[in-house]
Amino acid sequence: MTINRSQVTHQGGAMDYKKFIDDQIEEIKKAAGDGIAINALSGGVDSSVLTVLAHRALGDRCRTYFIDNALMREGEPEAVVKTFADIGVPVLKVDARAEFMGALRGLTDPEEKRCAITETFYKGVFGRLVRETGAKMLLHGTILTDIEETVAGIKRQHNILAQLGIDPVKEYGYRVVEPLATLRKDGVREVGRLLGLPSKVWDRIPFPGPALATRIVGEVTDDKLAIVRRATAIVEGELSDTKAFQYLAVLLSDKATGIRDGKREFGHIIVVRCIESRDARAATATRLPWEKLERICAAVTDIPGVNRCLYDLTPKPPATVEYI
Ligand code: XMP
């Protein structure tokens, strides 16, 4: 999809999000005709907002799937299905853990990892779901920042196809429609709020589609996922009372010498990142209280095999938010 900024509706210079919602509902209806559409809900802000928009437009002609790709946070699959059941949107869970882990095996290069996730997602899992449901259209929660960073060559966002020269109809046999592609994160949140989503959904910190794979430098393995998942829960628990834009834990591929139980240990290193940002295009590190950092450090280095915890002060640019 080519982004045409004139598609963004404005009212007196400010975006008219109510009109945006009405327009997108009409567009989705038109695109679907009397057919079936499917979409993937990860529980992140973008896919959550997209899910509600799609159900407003198509009702049960939109089938929403939660793809368990083995890369999710602690308790996430169950929590997402429950949150949406509570607002009347049925979500079907698909266990694709073995498929994603198989595709990631042996890969260490960030772009190769992202590419493997894209292929598994679009060709493997979605190809199958499209065939099973007879859907002709996949609705996707791509936002403008995803597209811009992919086009700029900063990174291949997992959900970008057209801008990478991939024709989903030819490659995968279905159309991809991206109703949020003219919005940035702050706009998506506003749409979510206006759609009546609970604030715990639209006000959630961003979480990338490739999930914890973006938080492991080097090969993604079950053991490393278990470490970064635990560290993520610690960091999110400790920082949820801040107003920071995003906070996360990253497992590095390097190791460092430390001491455990009086013995030398060559252990893992976790980086904690907490940022201030409006829309993730630029960011600065949050000035967290020292005591908070010390509590995080103590809990993180309590994870077996982890003996260092670092706080990342780097702004974006030159860093990005994620590590791959
Ligand atoms: P970066 O790392 O590019 O992140 O500075 C900017 C924002 O985008 C999120 N992010 C992604 N979101 N798919 C997504 O849906 C991706 O592949 C992806 N990569 C990064 C990141 O968490 C941050 O909020």
mmCIF file of C-alpha atoms and ligand atoms in Angstrom:
data_model
loop_
_atom_site.group_PDB
_atom_site.id
_atom_site.type_symbol
_atom_site.label_atom_id
_atom_site.label_comp_id
_atom_site.label_asym_id
_atom_site.label_seq_id
_atom_site.Cartn_x
_atom_site.Cartn_y
_atom_site.Cartn_z
ATOM 1 C CA MET A 1 0.000 0.000 0.000
ATOM 2 C CA THR A 2 1.342 3.402 -0.922
ATOM 3 C CA ILE A 3 0.920 6.024 1.739
ATOM 4 C CA ASN A 4 -0.908 9.074 0.592
ATOM 5 C CA ARG A 5 -0.885 11.672 3.307
ATOM 6 C CA SER A 6 -4.017 13.292 1.883
ATOM 7 C CA GLN A 7 -5.846 10.157 3.056
ATOM 8 C CA VAL A 8 -5.407 11.475 6.568
ATOM 9 C CA THR A 9 -8.460 13.534 7.436
ATOM 10 C CA HIS A 10 -7.898 16.800 9.205
ATOM 11 C CA GLN A 11 -10.214 19.254 10.902
ATOM 12 C CA GLY A 12 -8.870 22.750 11.461
ATOM 13 C CA GLY A 13 -5.332 21.372 11.303
ATOM 14 C CA ALA A 14 -6.004 18.727 13.960
ATOM 15 C CA MET A 15 -6.773 15.162 13.018
ATOM 16 C CA ASP A 16 -10.479 14.255 13.137
ATOM 17 C CA TYR A 17 -10.246 10.767 14.590
ATOM 18 C CA LYS A 18 -14.009 10.193 14.663
ATOM 19 C CA LYS A 19 -14.120 10.771 10.915
ATOM 20 C CA PHE A 20 -11.039 8.566 10.546
ATOM 21 C CA ILE A 21 -12.895 5.727 12.307
ATOM 22 C CA ASP A 22 -16.036 6.133 10.157
ATOM 23 C CA ASP A 23 -13.976 6.309 6.970
ATOM 24 C CA GLN A 24 -11.918 3.239 7.821
ATOM 25 C CA ILE A 25 -14.998 1.207 8.751
ATOM 26 C CA GLU A 26 -16.454 2.070 5.330
ATOM 27 C CA GLU A 27 -13.145 1.221 3.614
ATOM 28 C CA ILE A 28 -12.916 -2.145 5.375
ATOM 29 C CA LYS A 29 -16.525 -2.966 4.437
ATOM 30 C CA LYS A 30 -15.846 -2.018 0.831
ATOM 31 C CA ALA A 31 -12.604 -4.012 0.688
ATOM 32 C CA ALA A 32 -14.213 -7.130 2.180
ATOM 33 C CA GLY A 33 -17.374 -7.048 0.040
ATOM 34 C CA ASP A 34 -19.397 -10.026 1.225
ATOM 35 C CA GLY A 35 -16.250 -12.074 1.896
ATOM 36 C CA ILE A 36 -14.427 -13.098 5.031
ATOM 37 C CA ALA A 37 -11.400 -11.313 6.456
ATOM 38 C CA ILE A 38 -8.932 -12.503 9.021
ATOM 39 C CA ASN A 39 -6.565 -10.670 11.321
ATOM 40 C CA ALA A 40 -3.921 -11.480 13.884
ATOM 41 C CA LEU A 41 -4.186 -10.038 17.349
ATOM 42 C CA SER A 42 -0.957 -9.934 19.341
ATOM 43 C CA GLY A 43 -2.391 -7.874 22.178
ATOM 44 C CA GLY A 44 -0.220 -4.877 21.298
ATOM 45 C CA VAL A 45 -1.838 -1.460 20.842
ATOM 46 C CA ASP A 46 -1.912 -1.513 17.026
ATOM 47 C CA SER A 47 -3.329 -4.987 16.482
ATOM 48 C CA SER A 48 -5.828 -4.467 19.325
ATOM 49 C CA VAL A 49 -7.173 -1.238 17.822
ATOM 50 C CA LEU A 50 -7.280 -2.820 14.370
ATOM 51 C CA THR A 51 -9.224 -5.796 15.755
ATOM 52 C CA VAL A 52 -11.966 -3.592 17.194
ATOM 53 C CA LEU A 53 -12.160 -1.496 14.018
ATOM 54 C CA ALA A 54 -12.444 -4.672 11.916
ATOM 55 C CA HIS A 55 -15.164 -6.145 14.104
ATOM 56 C CA ARG A 56 -17.090 -2.872 13.988
ATOM 57 C CA ALA A 57 -16.941 -3.076 10.204
ATOM 58 C CA LEU A 58 -17.478 -6.780 9.595
ATOM 59 C CA GLY A 59 -18.790 -8.377 12.790
ATOM 60 C CA ASP A 60 -18.213 -12.118 12.741
ATOM 61 C CA ARG A 61 -17.085 -11.981 9.111
ATOM 62 C CA CYS A 62 -13.760 -10.940 10.594
ATOM 63 C CA ARG A 63 -11.996 -13.906 12.215
ATOM 64 C CA THR A 64 -9.419 -12.845 14.758
ATOM 65 C CA TYR A 65 -6.536 -15.149 15.632
ATOM 66 C CA PHE A 66 -3.974 -15.016 18.378
ATOM 67 C CA ILE A 67 -0.880 -16.708 16.989
ATOM 68 C CA ASP A 68 1.135 -18.237 19.808
ATOM 69 C CA ASN A 69 4.588 -17.913 18.248
ATOM 70 C CA ALA A 70 6.505 -18.887 21.410
ATOM 71 C CA LEU A 71 7.849 -15.329 21.570
ATOM 72 C CA MET A 72 5.197 -13.778 23.803
ATOM 73 C CA ARG A 73 5.461 -12.380 27.300
ATOM 74 C CA GLU A 74 4.481 -14.264 30.487
ATOM 75 C CA GLY A 75 0.755 -15.118 30.526
ATOM 76 C CA GLU A 76 0.116 -13.089 27.363
ATOM 77 C CA PRO A 77 -1.857 -15.609 25.263
ATOM 78 C CA GLU A 78 -4.408 -16.201 28.022
ATOM 79 C CA ALA A 79 -4.621 -12.515 28.999
ATOM 80 C CA VAL A 80 -5.252 -11.327 25.434
ATOM 81 C CA VAL A 81 -7.969 -13.891 24.724
ATOM 82 C CA LYS A 82 -9.695 -12.971 28.004
ATOM 83 C CA THR A 83 -9.518 -9.181 27.497
ATOM 84 C CA PHE A 84 -11.189 -9.480 24.105
ATOM 85 C CA ALA A 85 -13.753 -12.054 25.290
ATOM 86 C CA ASP A 86 -14.728 -9.457 27.905
ATOM 87 C CA ILE A 87 -15.475 -6.897 25.181
ATOM 88 C CA GLY A 88 -17.332 -9.406 23.034
ATOM 89 C CA VAL A 89 -14.664 -10.179 20.427
ATOM 90 C CA PRO A 90 -13.966 -13.908 20.074
ATOM 91 C CA VAL A 91 -10.302 -14.728 19.529
ATOM 92 C CA LEU A 92 -9.100 -18.079 18.231
ATOM 93 C CA LYS A 93 -5.751 -19.272 19.534
ATOM 94 C CA VAL A 94 -3.335 -20.944 17.118
ATOM 95 C CA ASP A 95 -0.374 -22.871 18.494
ATOM 96 C CA ALA A 96 2.466 -22.116 16.071
ATOM 97 C CA ARG A 97 5.307 -22.296 18.608
ATOM 98 C CA ALA A 98 7.174 -25.164 16.983
ATOM 99 C CA GLU A 99 6.866 -23.563 13.541
ATOM 100 C CA PHE A 100 8.373 -20.231 14.629
ATOM 101 C CA MET A 101 11.123 -21.800 16.723
ATOM 102 C CA GLY A 102 12.023 -24.066 13.805
ATOM 103 C CA ALA A 103 12.235 -21.094 11.438
ATOM 104 C CA LEU A 104 14.452 -19.169 13.882
ATOM 105 C CA ARG A 105 16.818 -22.047 14.636
ATOM 106 C CA GLY A 106 20.447 -21.178 13.919
ATOM 107 C CA LEU A 107 19.715 -17.579 12.853
ATOM 108 C CA THR A 108 21.736 -14.798 14.461
ATOM 109 C CA ASP A 109 21.490 -11.948 11.959
ATOM 110 C CA PRO A 110 18.747 -9.439 12.954
ATOM 111 C CA GLU A 111 17.314 -9.061 9.455
ATOM 112 C CA GLU A 112 17.367 -12.823 8.840
ATOM 113 C CA LYS A 113 15.487 -13.337 12.098
ATOM 114 C CA ARG A 114 12.893 -10.720 11.109
ATOM 115 C CA CYS A 115 12.602 -12.248 7.646
ATOM 116 C CA ALA A 116 12.057 -15.745 9.099
ATOM 117 C CA ILE A 117 9.281 -14.382 11.315
ATOM 118 C CA THR A 118 7.636 -12.545 8.393
ATOM 119 C CA GLU A 119 7.736 -15.662 6.213
ATOM 120 C CA THR A 120 6.441 -17.982 8.925
ATOM 121 C CA PHE A 121 3.685 -15.535 9.740
ATOM 122 C CA TYR A 122 2.480 -14.667 6.233
ATOM 123 C CA LYS A 123 3.313 -17.743 4.240
ATOM 124 C CA GLY A 124 3.086 -20.511 6.819
ATOM 125 C CA VAL A 125 0.482 -19.671 9.427
ATOM 126 C CA PHE A 126 -1.617 -17.141 7.511
ATOM 127 C CA GLY A 127 -1.431 -19.005 4.236
ATOM 128 C CA ARG A 128 -2.982 -21.956 6.059
ATOM 129 C CA LEU A 129 -5.631 -19.906 7.863
ATOM 130 C CA VAL A 130 -6.636 -18.218 4.621
ATOM 131 C CA ARG A 131 -7.053 -21.594 2.909
ATOM 132 C CA GLU A 132 -9.036 -22.979 5.846
ATOM 133 C CA THR A 133 -11.385 -19.998 6.185
ATOM 134 C CA GLY A 134 -11.669 -19.059 2.523
ATOM 135 C CA ALA A 135 -10.660 -15.484 3.443
ATOM 136 C CA LYS A 136 -9.412 -13.259 0.657
ATOM 137 C CA MET A 137 -8.157 -10.496 2.849
ATOM 138 C CA LEU A 138 -5.831 -10.093 5.791
ATOM 139 C CA LEU A 139 -6.322 -6.970 7.890
ATOM 140 C CA HIS A 140 -3.109 -5.758 9.411
ATOM 141 C CA GLY A 141 -2.277 -3.135 12.053
ATOM 142 C CA THR A 142 0.741 -1.635 10.269
ATOM 143 C CA ILE A 143 1.338 1.992 11.289
ATOM 144 C CA LEU A 144 3.119 4.836 9.551
ATOM 145 C CA THR A 145 6.288 4.573 11.665
ATOM 146 C CA ASP A 146 6.690 0.895 10.675
ATOM 147 C CA ILE A 147 6.528 1.854 7.018
ATOM 148 C CA GLU A 148 8.840 4.852 7.284
ATOM 149 C CA GLU A 149 11.563 2.912 9.095
ATOM 150 C CA THR A 150 11.399 0.072 6.613
ATOM 151 C CA VAL A 151 11.511 2.429 3.637
ATOM 152 C CA ALA A 152 14.418 4.326 5.216
ATOM 153 C CA GLY A 153 16.246 0.988 5.499
ATOM 154 C CA ILE A 154 16.548 1.291 9.281
ATOM 155 C CA LYS A 155 15.002 -2.113 9.800
ATOM 156 C CA ARG A 156 12.644 -4.533 8.229
ATOM 157 C CA GLN A 157 9.510 -4.311 10.334
ATOM 158 C CA HIS A 158 7.940 -7.763 10.413
ATOM 159 C CA ASN A 159 4.664 -6.533 9.000
ATOM 160 C CA ILE A 160 5.816 -4.608 5.944
ATOM 161 C CA LEU A 161 5.316 -6.187 2.548
ATOM 162 C CA ALA A 162 4.508 -3.731 -0.259
ATOM 163 C CA GLN A 163 7.379 -1.406 0.583
ATOM 164 C CA LEU A 164 9.781 -4.333 0.350
ATOM 165 C CA GLY A 165 8.483 -5.218 -3.106
ATOM 166 C CA ILE A 166 6.471 -8.203 -1.830
ATOM 167 C CA ASP A 167 3.092 -8.657 -3.534
ATOM 168 C CA PRO A 168 1.027 -10.645 -1.015
ATOM 169 C CA VAL A 169 -1.548 -11.694 -3.632
ATOM 170 C CA LYS A 170 1.157 -13.223 -5.801
ATOM 171 C CA GLU A 171 3.331 -14.580 -2.981
ATOM 172 C CA TYR A 172 0.757 -15.684 -0.450
ATOM 173 C CA GLY A 173 -2.591 -15.698 -2.266
ATOM 174 C CA TYR A 174 -4.414 -13.008 -0.284
ATOM 175 C CA ARG A 175 -4.720 -9.246 -0.073
ATOM 176 C CA VAL A 176 -3.356 -7.238 2.856
ATOM 177 C CA VAL A 177 -5.326 -4.182 3.974
ATOM 178 C CA GLU A 178 -3.767 -1.770 6.487
ATOM 179 C CA PRO A 179 -6.367 0.637 7.919
ATOM 180 C CA LEU A 180 -3.965 2.249 10.447
ATOM 181 C CA ALA A 181 -1.170 2.916 7.965
ATOM 182 C CA THR A 182 -1.603 6.711 8.076
ATOM 183 C CA LEU A 183 -1.372 6.941 11.876
ATOM 184 C CA ARG A 184 1.448 7.097 14.362
ATOM 185 C CA LYS A 185 1.297 5.555 17.831
ATOM 186 C CA ASP A 186 -0.365 8.565 19.486
ATOM 187 C CA GLY A 187 -3.074 8.547 16.808
ATOM 188 C CA VAL A 188 -3.651 4.809 17.203
ATOM 189 C CA ARG A 189 -4.113 5.286 20.946
ATOM 190 C CA GLU A 190 -6.675 8.031 20.347
ATOM 191 C CA VAL A 191 -8.600 5.807 17.918
ATOM 192 C CA GLY A 192 -8.542 3.001 20.509
ATOM 193 C CA ARG A 193 -9.871 5.364 23.157
ATOM 194 C CA LEU A 194 -12.667 6.600 20.877
ATOM 195 C CA LEU A 195 -13.581 3.015 19.963
ATOM 196 C CA GLY A 196 -14.257 2.399 23.653
ATOM 197 C CA LEU A 197 -11.396 -0.002 24.292
ATOM 198 C CA PRO A 198 -10.351 -0.249 27.954
ATOM 199 C CA SER A 199 -7.377 2.011 28.731
ATOM 200 C CA LYS A 200 -5.280 -1.039 29.721
ATOM 201 C CA VAL A 201 -5.377 -1.877 25.987
ATOM 202 C CA TRP A 202 -4.883 1.460 24.203
ATOM 203 C CA ASP A 203 -2.616 2.887 26.888
ATOM 204 C CA ARG A 204 -0.364 -0.175 26.891
ATOM 205 C CA ILE A 205 3.301 0.307 26.178
ATOM 206 C CA PRO A 206 4.216 -0.641 22.608
ATOM 207 C CA PHE A 207 5.307 -4.221 22.043
ATOM 208 C CA PRO A 208 6.734 -5.250 18.671
ATOM 209 C CA GLY A 209 5.123 -7.897 16.464
ATOM 210 C CA PRO A 210 8.256 -10.113 16.412
ATOM 211 C CA ALA A 211 7.929 -9.948 20.189
ATOM 212 C CA LEU A 212 10.738 -11.281 22.381
ATOM 213 C CA ALA A 213 12.785 -12.163 19.274
ATOM 214 C CA THR A 214 13.613 -8.432 19.093
ATOM 215 C CA ARG A 215 14.871 -8.634 22.683
ATOM 216 C CA ILE A 216 17.410 -11.413 22.159
ATOM 217 C CA VAL A 217 20.620 -10.514 20.380
ATOM 218 C CA GLY A 218 21.771 -13.617 18.497
ATOM 219 C CA GLU A 219 19.996 -16.953 18.204
ATOM 220 C CA VAL A 220 16.546 -17.319 19.757
ATOM 221 C CA THR A 221 16.424 -20.476 21.881
ATOM 222 C CA ASP A 222 13.949 -21.769 24.467
ATOM 223 C CA ASP A 223 16.452 -21.122 27.271
ATOM 224 C CA LYS A 224 17.121 -17.540 26.196
ATOM 225 C CA LEU A 225 13.400 -16.899 25.765
ATOM 226 C CA ALA A 226 12.798 -18.099 29.324
ATOM 227 C CA ILE A 227 15.439 -15.651 30.626
ATOM 228 C CA VAL A 228 14.262 -12.622 28.669
ATOM 229 C CA ARG A 229 10.606 -13.412 29.449
ATOM 230 C CA ARG A 230 11.355 -13.397 33.186
ATOM 231 C CA ALA A 231 13.435 -10.217 32.908
ATOM 232 C CA THR A 232 10.634 -8.574 30.921
ATOM 233 C CA ALA A 233 8.101 -9.397 33.638
ATOM 234 C CA ILE A 234 10.423 -7.907 36.277
ATOM 235 C CA VAL A 235 11.048 -4.714 34.296
ATOM 236 C CA GLU A 236 7.395 -4.241 33.356
ATOM 237 C CA GLY A 237 6.293 -4.881 36.941
ATOM 238 C CA GLU A 238 8.755 -2.374 38.354
ATOM 239 C CA LEU A 239 8.240 0.336 35.732
ATOM 240 C CA SER A 240 4.489 0.163 35.105
ATOM 241 C CA ASP A 241 3.970 3.066 37.523
ATOM 242 C CA THR A 242 6.183 5.367 35.446
ATOM 243 C CA LYS A 243 4.694 7.377 32.607
ATOM 244 C CA ALA A 244 7.487 6.230 30.302
ATOM 245 C CA PHE A 245 6.646 5.573 26.637
ATOM 246 C CA GLN A 246 8.172 2.077 26.654
ATOM 247 C CA TYR A 247 10.343 -0.135 28.840
ATOM 248 C CA LEU A 248 11.918 -3.459 28.094
ATOM 249 C CA ALA A 249 14.610 -6.008 28.851
ATOM 250 C CA VAL A 250 17.116 -7.312 26.317
ATOM 251 C CA LEU A 251 19.361 -10.365 26.516
ATOM 252 C CA LEU A 252 22.757 -9.802 24.936
ATOM 253 C CA SER A 253 24.715 -12.476 23.101
ATOM 254 C CA ASP A 254 27.902 -11.654 25.022
ATOM 255 C CA LYS A 255 28.542 -13.032 28.462
ATOM 256 C CA ALA A 256 30.477 -11.636 31.408
ATOM 257 C CA THR A 257 32.382 -12.993 34.350
ATOM 258 C CA GLY A 258 30.698 -12.795 37.737
ATOM 259 C CA ILE A 259 30.535 -14.569 41.088
ATOM 260 C CA ARG A 260 27.747 -16.817 42.275
ATOM 261 C CA ASP A 261 27.805 -18.801 45.507
ATOM 262 C CA GLY A 262 31.475 -17.910 45.917
ATOM 263 C CA LYS A 263 32.356 -19.360 42.519
ATOM 264 C CA ARG A 264 33.296 -17.794 39.193
ATOM 265 C CA GLU A 265 30.400 -17.746 36.748
ATOM 266 C CA PHE A 266 30.395 -16.760 33.101
ATOM 267 C CA GLY A 267 26.853 -15.422 32.930
ATOM 268 C CA HIS A 268 24.288 -13.648 30.796
ATOM 269 C CA ILE A 269 23.889 -9.874 30.542
ATOM 270 C CA ILE A 270 20.477 -8.191 30.584
ATOM 271 C CA VAL A 271 20.051 -4.615 29.381
ATOM 272 C CA VAL A 272 17.152 -2.572 30.717
ATOM 273 C CA ARG A 273 15.776 0.144 28.475
ATOM 274 C CA CYS A 274 13.194 2.757 29.481
ATOM 275 C CA ILE A 275 12.423 5.649 27.148
ATOM 276 C CA GLU A 276 10.536 8.895 26.771
ATOM 277 C CA SER A 277 9.064 9.440 23.321
ATOM 278 C CA ARG A 278 5.979 10.779 21.568
ATOM 279 C CA ASP A 279 5.802 8.370 18.671
ATOM 280 C CA ALA A 280 8.964 6.181 18.811
ATOM 281 C CA ARG A 281 10.677 8.141 16.026
ATOM 282 C CA ALA A 282 13.020 9.731 18.542
ATOM 283 C CA ALA A 283 13.564 8.797 22.169
ATOM 284 C CA THR A 284 15.584 9.646 25.261
ATOM 285 C CA ALA A 285 16.360 7.469 28.258
ATOM 286 C CA THR A 286 14.133 8.023 31.301
ATOM 287 C CA ARG A 287 15.862 9.402 34.420
ATOM 288 C CA LEU A 288 14.724 6.597 36.698
ATOM 289 C CA PRO A 289 15.200 6.743 40.454
ATOM 290 C CA TRP A 290 18.364 4.915 41.496
ATOM 291 C CA GLU A 291 16.427 2.765 44.004
ATOM 292 C CA LYS A 292 14.156 1.497 41.223
ATOM 293 C CA LEU A 293 17.172 0.599 39.110
ATOM 294 C CA GLU A 294 18.759 -1.186 42.061
ATOM 295 C CA ARG A 295 15.577 -3.208 42.694
ATOM 296 C CA ILE A 296 15.414 -4.204 39.021
ATOM 297 C CA CYS A 297 19.106 -5.125 39.063
ATOM 298 C CA ALA A 298 18.672 -7.305 42.157
ATOM 299 C CA ALA A 299 15.658 -9.139 40.716
ATOM 300 C CA VAL A 300 17.172 -9.578 37.255
ATOM 301 C CA THR A 301 20.463 -10.956 38.571
ATOM 302 C CA ASP A 302 18.421 -13.407 40.627
ATOM 303 C CA ILE A 303 17.438 -15.137 37.385
ATOM 304 C CA PRO A 304 19.642 -18.242 37.165
ATOM 305 C CA GLY A 305 22.522 -17.670 34.764
ATOM 306 C CA VAL A 306 22.229 -13.854 34.701
ATOM 307 C CA ASN A 307 24.954 -11.988 36.590
ATOM 308 C CA ARG A 308 24.853 -8.511 35.071
ATOM 309 C CA CYS A 309 22.156 -5.919 34.554
ATOM 310 C CA LEU A 310 22.870 -2.706 32.618
ATOM 311 C CA TYR A 311 20.759 0.428 32.093
ATOM 312 C CA ASP A 312 20.891 1.801 28.551
ATOM 313 C CA LEU A 313 21.201 5.610 28.386
ATOM 314 C CA THR A 314 21.380 5.859 24.601
ATOM 315 C CA PRO A 315 18.868 8.124 22.862
ATOM 316 C CA LYS A 316 17.270 7.316 19.496
ATOM 317 C CA PRO A 317 19.108 8.168 17.301
ATOM 318 C CA PRO A 318 21.785 6.859 17.246
ATOM 319 C CA ALA A 319 20.217 3.773 18.909
ATOM 320 C CA THR A 320 16.847 2.299 17.983
ATOM 321 C CA VAL A 321 14.396 1.278 20.675
ATOM 322 C CA GLU A 322 14.770 -2.467 20.120
ATOM 323 C CA TYR A 323 18.099 -4.302 19.788
ATOM 324 C CA ILE A 324 17.492 -6.153 16.545
HETATM 325 P P1 XMP B 1 12.779 0.849 16.850
HETATM 326 O O1 XMP B 1 13.495 -0.331 17.432
HETATM 327 O O2 XMP B 1 12.622 0.772 15.348
HETATM 328 O O3 XMP B 1 11.301 0.783 17.416
HETATM 329 O O4 XMP B 1 13.347 2.160 17.284
HETATM 330 C C1 XMP B 1 10.353 1.798 17.223
HETATM 331 C C2 XMP B 1 9.038 1.284 17.799
HETATM 332 O O5 XMP B 1 8.538 0.235 16.980
HETATM 333 C C3 XMP B 1 8.469 -0.984 17.715
HETATM 334 N N1 XMP B 1 8.950 -2.020 16.787
HETATM 335 C C4 XMP B 1 8.145 -2.817 16.068
HETATM 336 N N2 XMP B 1 6.818 -2.926 16.033
HETATM 337 N N3 XMP B 1 6.996 -4.655 14.429
HETATM 338 C C5 XMP B 1 6.246 -3.881 15.234
HETATM 339 O O6 XMP B 1 5.029 -4.039 15.224
HETATM 340 C C6 XMP B 1 8.350 -4.608 14.396
HETATM 341 O O7 XMP B 1 8.987 -5.337 13.665
HETATM 342 C C7 XMP B 1 8.947 -3.629 15.270
HETATM 343 N N4 XMP B 1 10.224 -3.290 15.520
HETATM 344 C C8 XMP B 1 10.209 -2.288 16.438
HETATM 345 C C9 XMP B 1 9.355 -0.782 18.936
HETATM 346 O O8 XMP B 1 8.951 -1.595 20.022
HETATM 347 C C10 XMP B 1 9.204 0.698 19.201
HETATM 348 O O9 XMP B 1 8.033 1.012 19.932
#
